[in-house]
Coordinates of C-alpha atoms in Angstrom, one line a residue:
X2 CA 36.1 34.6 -30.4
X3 CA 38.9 34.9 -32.9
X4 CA 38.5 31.2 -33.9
X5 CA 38.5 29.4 -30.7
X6 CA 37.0 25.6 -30.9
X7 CA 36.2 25.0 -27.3
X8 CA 36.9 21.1 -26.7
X9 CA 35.0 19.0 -24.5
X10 CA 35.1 15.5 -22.3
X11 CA 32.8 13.6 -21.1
X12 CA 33.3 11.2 -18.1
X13 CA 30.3 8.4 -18.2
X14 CA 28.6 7.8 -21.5
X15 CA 25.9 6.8 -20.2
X16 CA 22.2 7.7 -20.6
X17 CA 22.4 11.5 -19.3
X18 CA 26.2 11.5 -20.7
X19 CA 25.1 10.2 -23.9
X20 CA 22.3 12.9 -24.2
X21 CA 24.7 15.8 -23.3
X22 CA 27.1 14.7 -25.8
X23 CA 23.9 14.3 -28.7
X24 CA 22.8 17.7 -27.7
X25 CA 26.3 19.6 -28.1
X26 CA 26.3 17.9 -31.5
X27 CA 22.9 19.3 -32.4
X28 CA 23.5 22.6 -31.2
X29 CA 26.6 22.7 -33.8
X30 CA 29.5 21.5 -31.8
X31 CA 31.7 19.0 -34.5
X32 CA 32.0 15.4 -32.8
X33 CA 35.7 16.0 -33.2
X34 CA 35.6 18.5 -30.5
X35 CA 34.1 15.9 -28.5
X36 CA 35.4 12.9 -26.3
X37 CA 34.0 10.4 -24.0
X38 CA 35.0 7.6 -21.6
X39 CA 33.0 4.5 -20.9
X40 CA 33.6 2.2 -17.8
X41 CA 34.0 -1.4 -20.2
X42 CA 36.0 -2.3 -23.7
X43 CA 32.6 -3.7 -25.3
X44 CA 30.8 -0.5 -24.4
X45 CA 33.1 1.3 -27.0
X46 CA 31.7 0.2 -30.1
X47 CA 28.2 0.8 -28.9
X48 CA 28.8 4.1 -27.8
X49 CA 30.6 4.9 -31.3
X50 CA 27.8 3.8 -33.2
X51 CA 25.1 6.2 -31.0
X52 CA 27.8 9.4 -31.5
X53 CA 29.8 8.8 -35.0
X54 CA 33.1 11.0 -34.9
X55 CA 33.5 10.9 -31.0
X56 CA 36.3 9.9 -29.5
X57 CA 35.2 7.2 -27.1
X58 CA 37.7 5.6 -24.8
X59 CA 38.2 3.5 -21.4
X60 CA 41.2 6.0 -20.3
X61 CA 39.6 9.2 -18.8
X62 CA 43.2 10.9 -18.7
X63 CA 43.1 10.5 -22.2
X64 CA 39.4 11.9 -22.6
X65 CA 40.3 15.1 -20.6
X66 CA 43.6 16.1 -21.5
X67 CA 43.4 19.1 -24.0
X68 CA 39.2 19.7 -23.1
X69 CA 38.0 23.1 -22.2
X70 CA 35.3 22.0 -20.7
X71 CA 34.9 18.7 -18.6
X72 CA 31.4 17.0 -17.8
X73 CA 31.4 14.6 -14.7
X74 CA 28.2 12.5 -15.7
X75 CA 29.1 9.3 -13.6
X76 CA 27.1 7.6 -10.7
X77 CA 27.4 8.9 -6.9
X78 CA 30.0 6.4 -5.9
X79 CA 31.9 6.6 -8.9
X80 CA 32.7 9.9 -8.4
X81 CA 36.3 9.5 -6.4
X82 CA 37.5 6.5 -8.4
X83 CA 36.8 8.6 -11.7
X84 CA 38.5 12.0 -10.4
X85 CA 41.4 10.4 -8.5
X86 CA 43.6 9.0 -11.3
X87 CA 43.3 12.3 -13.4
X88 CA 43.7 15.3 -10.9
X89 CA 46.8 15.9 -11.9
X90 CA 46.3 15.8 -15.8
X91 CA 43.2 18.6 -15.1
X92 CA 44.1 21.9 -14.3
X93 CA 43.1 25.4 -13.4
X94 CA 41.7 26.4 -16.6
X95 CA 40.0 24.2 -17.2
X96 CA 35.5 24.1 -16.6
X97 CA 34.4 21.0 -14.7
X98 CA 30.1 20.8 -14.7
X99 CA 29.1 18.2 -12.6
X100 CA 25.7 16.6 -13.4
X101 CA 26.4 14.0 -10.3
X102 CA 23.7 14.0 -7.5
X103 CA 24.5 14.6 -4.2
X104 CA 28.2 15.4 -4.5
X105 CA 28.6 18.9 -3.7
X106 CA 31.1 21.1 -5.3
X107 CA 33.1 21.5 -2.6
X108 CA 34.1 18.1 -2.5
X109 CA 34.8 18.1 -6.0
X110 CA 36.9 21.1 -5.7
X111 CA 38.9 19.3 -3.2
X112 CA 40.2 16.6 -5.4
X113 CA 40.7 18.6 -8.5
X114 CA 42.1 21.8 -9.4
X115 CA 39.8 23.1 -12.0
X116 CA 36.9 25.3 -11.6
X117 CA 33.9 23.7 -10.7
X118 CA 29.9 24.2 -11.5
X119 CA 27.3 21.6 -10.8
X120 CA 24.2 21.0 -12.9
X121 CA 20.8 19.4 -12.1
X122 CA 19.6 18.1 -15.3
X123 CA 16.7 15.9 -15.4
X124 CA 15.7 13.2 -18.1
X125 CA 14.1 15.8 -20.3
X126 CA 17.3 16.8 -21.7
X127 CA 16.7 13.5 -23.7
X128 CA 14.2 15.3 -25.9
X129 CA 15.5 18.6 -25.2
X130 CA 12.8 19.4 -23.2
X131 CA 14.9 19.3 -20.2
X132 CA 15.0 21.6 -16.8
X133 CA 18.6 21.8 -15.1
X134 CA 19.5 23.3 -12.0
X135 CA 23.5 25.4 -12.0
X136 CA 25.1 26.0 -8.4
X137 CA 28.8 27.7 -9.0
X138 CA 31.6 26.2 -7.1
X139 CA 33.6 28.6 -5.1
X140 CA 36.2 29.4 -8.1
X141 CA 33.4 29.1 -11.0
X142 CA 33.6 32.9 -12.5
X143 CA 30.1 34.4 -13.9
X144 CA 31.5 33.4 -17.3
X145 CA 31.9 29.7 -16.6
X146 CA 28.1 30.0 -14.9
X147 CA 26.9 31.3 -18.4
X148 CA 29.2 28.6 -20.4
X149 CA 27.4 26.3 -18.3
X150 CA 23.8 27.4 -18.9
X151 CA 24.3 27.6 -22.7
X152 CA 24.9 23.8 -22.5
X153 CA 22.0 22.9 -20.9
X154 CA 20.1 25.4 -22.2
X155 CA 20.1 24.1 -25.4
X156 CA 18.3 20.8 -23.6
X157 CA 15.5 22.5 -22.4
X158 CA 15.7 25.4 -19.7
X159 CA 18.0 26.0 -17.6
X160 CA 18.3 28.3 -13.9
X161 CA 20.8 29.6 -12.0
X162 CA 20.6 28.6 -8.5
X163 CA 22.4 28.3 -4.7
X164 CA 23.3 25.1 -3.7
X165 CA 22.1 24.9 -1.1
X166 CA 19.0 24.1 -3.3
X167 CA 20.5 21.0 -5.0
X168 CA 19.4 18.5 -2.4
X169 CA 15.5 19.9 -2.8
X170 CA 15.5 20.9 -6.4
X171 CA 17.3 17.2 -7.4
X172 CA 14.1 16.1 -5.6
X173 CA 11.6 18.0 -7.6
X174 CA 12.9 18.5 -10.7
X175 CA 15.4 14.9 -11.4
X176 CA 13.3 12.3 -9.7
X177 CA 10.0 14.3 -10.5
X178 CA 9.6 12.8 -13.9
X179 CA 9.0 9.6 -12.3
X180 CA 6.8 10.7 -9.6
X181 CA 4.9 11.9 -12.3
X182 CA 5.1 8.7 -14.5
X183 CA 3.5 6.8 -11.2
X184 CA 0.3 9.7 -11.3
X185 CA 0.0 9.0 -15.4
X186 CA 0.2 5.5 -15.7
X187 CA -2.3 5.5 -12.0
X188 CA -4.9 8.0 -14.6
X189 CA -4.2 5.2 -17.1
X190 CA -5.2 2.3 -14.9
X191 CA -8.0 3.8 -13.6
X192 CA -9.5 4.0 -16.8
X193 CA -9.0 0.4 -17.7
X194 CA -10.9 -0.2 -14.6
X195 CA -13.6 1.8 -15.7
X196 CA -14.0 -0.2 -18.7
X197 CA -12.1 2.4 -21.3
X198 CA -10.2 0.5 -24.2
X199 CA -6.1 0.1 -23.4
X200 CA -5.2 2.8 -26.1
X201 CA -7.8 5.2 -25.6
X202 CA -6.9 5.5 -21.7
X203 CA -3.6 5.5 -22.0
X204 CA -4.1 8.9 -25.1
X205 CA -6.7 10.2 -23.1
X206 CA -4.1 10.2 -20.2
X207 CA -1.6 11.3 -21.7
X208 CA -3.1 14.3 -23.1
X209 CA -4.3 15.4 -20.3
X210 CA -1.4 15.7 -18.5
X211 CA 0.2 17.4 -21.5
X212 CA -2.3 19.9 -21.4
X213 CA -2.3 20.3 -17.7
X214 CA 0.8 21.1 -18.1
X215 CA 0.7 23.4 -20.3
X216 CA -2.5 25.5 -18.5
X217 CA 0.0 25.5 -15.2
X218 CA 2.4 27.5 -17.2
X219 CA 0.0 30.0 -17.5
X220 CA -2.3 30.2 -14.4
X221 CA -1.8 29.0 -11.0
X222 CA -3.1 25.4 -9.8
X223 CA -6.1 26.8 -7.9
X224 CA -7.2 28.7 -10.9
X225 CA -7.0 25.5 -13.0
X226 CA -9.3 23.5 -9.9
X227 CA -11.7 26.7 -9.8
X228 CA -12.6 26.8 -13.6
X229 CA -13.0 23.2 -14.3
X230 CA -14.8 22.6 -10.8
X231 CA -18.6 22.9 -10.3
X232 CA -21.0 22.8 -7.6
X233 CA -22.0 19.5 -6.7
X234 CA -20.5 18.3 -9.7
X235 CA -17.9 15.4 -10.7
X236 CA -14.8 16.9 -10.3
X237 CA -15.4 17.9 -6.6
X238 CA -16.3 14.4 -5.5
X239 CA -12.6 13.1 -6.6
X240 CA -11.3 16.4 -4.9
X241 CA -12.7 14.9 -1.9
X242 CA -11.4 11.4 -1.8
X243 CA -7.9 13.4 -2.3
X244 CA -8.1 15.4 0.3
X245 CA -9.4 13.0 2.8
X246 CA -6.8 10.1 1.5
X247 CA -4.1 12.8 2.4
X248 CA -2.8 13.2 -1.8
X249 CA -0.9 16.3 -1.3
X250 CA 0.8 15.6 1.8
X251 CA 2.0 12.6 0.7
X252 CA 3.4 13.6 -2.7
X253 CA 5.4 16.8 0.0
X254 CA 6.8 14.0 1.8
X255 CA 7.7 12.0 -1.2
X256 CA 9.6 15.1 -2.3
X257 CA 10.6 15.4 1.2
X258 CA 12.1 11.9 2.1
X259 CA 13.6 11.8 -1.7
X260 CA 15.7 15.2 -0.8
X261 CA 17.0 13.6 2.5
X262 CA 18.6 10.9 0.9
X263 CA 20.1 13.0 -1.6
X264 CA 21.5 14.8 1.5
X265 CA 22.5 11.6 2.8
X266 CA 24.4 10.4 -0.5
X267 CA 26.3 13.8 -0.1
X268 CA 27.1 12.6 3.4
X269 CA 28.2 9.5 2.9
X270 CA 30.5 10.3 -0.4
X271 CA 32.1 13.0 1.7
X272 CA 33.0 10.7 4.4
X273 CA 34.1 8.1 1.7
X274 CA 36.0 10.7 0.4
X275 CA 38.3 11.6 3.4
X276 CA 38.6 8.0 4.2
X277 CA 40.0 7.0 1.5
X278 CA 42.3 10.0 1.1
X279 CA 43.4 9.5 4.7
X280 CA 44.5 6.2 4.3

């Protein structure tokens, strides 16, 4: 590597923007190697304080000029108002990872000139238990795929995938955690209304989902309903009222309305897009 300090830039210190930035430190990156733009003055001090030794700024020309490697971590809509003012200060070189949903990396390759990757992380990456989805851009190299994946990789796991998958798998894997938070805090309600004390519900919930979680990594769901499921016994009786209230078709068509709208976003920023350009 002969030396080489690869520099990066964050645009959005925000939650997910934040926890990249956190991460990179942990992994060994020096904070000095790192910069960051926030949206407001005030949000500078706070930001400083969460990541001592970034360079935090308001001025995303500034953030981006001499990085290596850029990470676009700002909200949908934000996305042409952010890229706009410093398209010409990027350049060719230079590794853009877009952790946006819904903005494809084709329309991110059309206002900038550097190569482009997008990333699916979801809220794991908080506690570096994260799982992020990469889709190359049309001039992202096989290197720049792997740079990429040993960012997020060191949040969790990390795949490689087409995206044409980023709609679905944004779905799934980004809003999943809080699908999942409405199923564990629905286990924890259900024992307060069978009379279990507040703090032993909500462990007893908990756990279990931790440990179903960890069984699914290892067998296949039907295997999992087969060995704790007896004739005639307990668990079949709740298997029925799920299957007769419709439980897994409606958590497909959760996942299934929640990827159309990520498809309309995409549609709509796109068209934003070439408005604004046009005009």
């Amino acid at each position: 590597m002969g030396g080489f300090i690869a520099r990066y830039a964050i645009i959005g210190l925000g939650k997910i923007g934040t926890a990249i930035a956190k991460s990179l430190i942990k992994s060994g990156v020096d904070p000095s190697s790192i910069s960051g733009s926030v949206r407001r003055v005030e949000s500078i001090n706070r930001v400083g304080r969460e990541l001592p030794g970034v360079f935090v700024s308001t001025n995303n020309a500034e953030v981006v000029k001499d990085a290596d490697v850029v990470i676009l971590a700002v909200k949908p809509y934000q996305v042409l108002d952010a890229l706009m003012p410093i398209r010409g200060v990027l350049n060719s070189d230079q590794l853009l990872i877009s952790v946006v949903a819904g903005v494809t990396t084709g329309i991110i390759e059309g206002l900038v000139p550097s190569k482009v990757v997008r990333a699916m992380p979801n809220i794991g990456i908080v506690i570096e238990r994260g799982v992020t989805a990469i889709a190359p851009g049309s001039r992202a190299s096989e290197d720049d795929v792997k740079r990429a994946c040993g960012i997020f990789g060191s949040m969790g796991r990390c795949v490689v995938v087409n995206e044409r998958y980023m709609d679905a798998i944004t779905a799934i894997s980004g809003s999943g955690p809080a699908f999942i938070a409405l199923i564990l805090e629905a286990l924890w309600e259900a024992g307060l209304l069978l009379g279990i004390p507040t703090d032993i519900s909500w462990e007893l919930a908990v756990g279990t989902l931790e440990t179903s979680a960890e069984l699914l990594r290892f067998k296949r769901p039907w295997e999992v309903v087969e060995e704790v499921t007896t004739p005639g016994g307990v668990t079949i009786r709740g298997i029925k009222v799920a299957e007769e209230g419709g439980l897994r078709g409606l958590i497909m068509r959760m996942i299934e309305e929640t990827a159309r709208r990520g498809d309309e976003i995409s549609r709509e920023i796109e068209e934003s897009i070439r408005s604004k350009i046009s005009d």
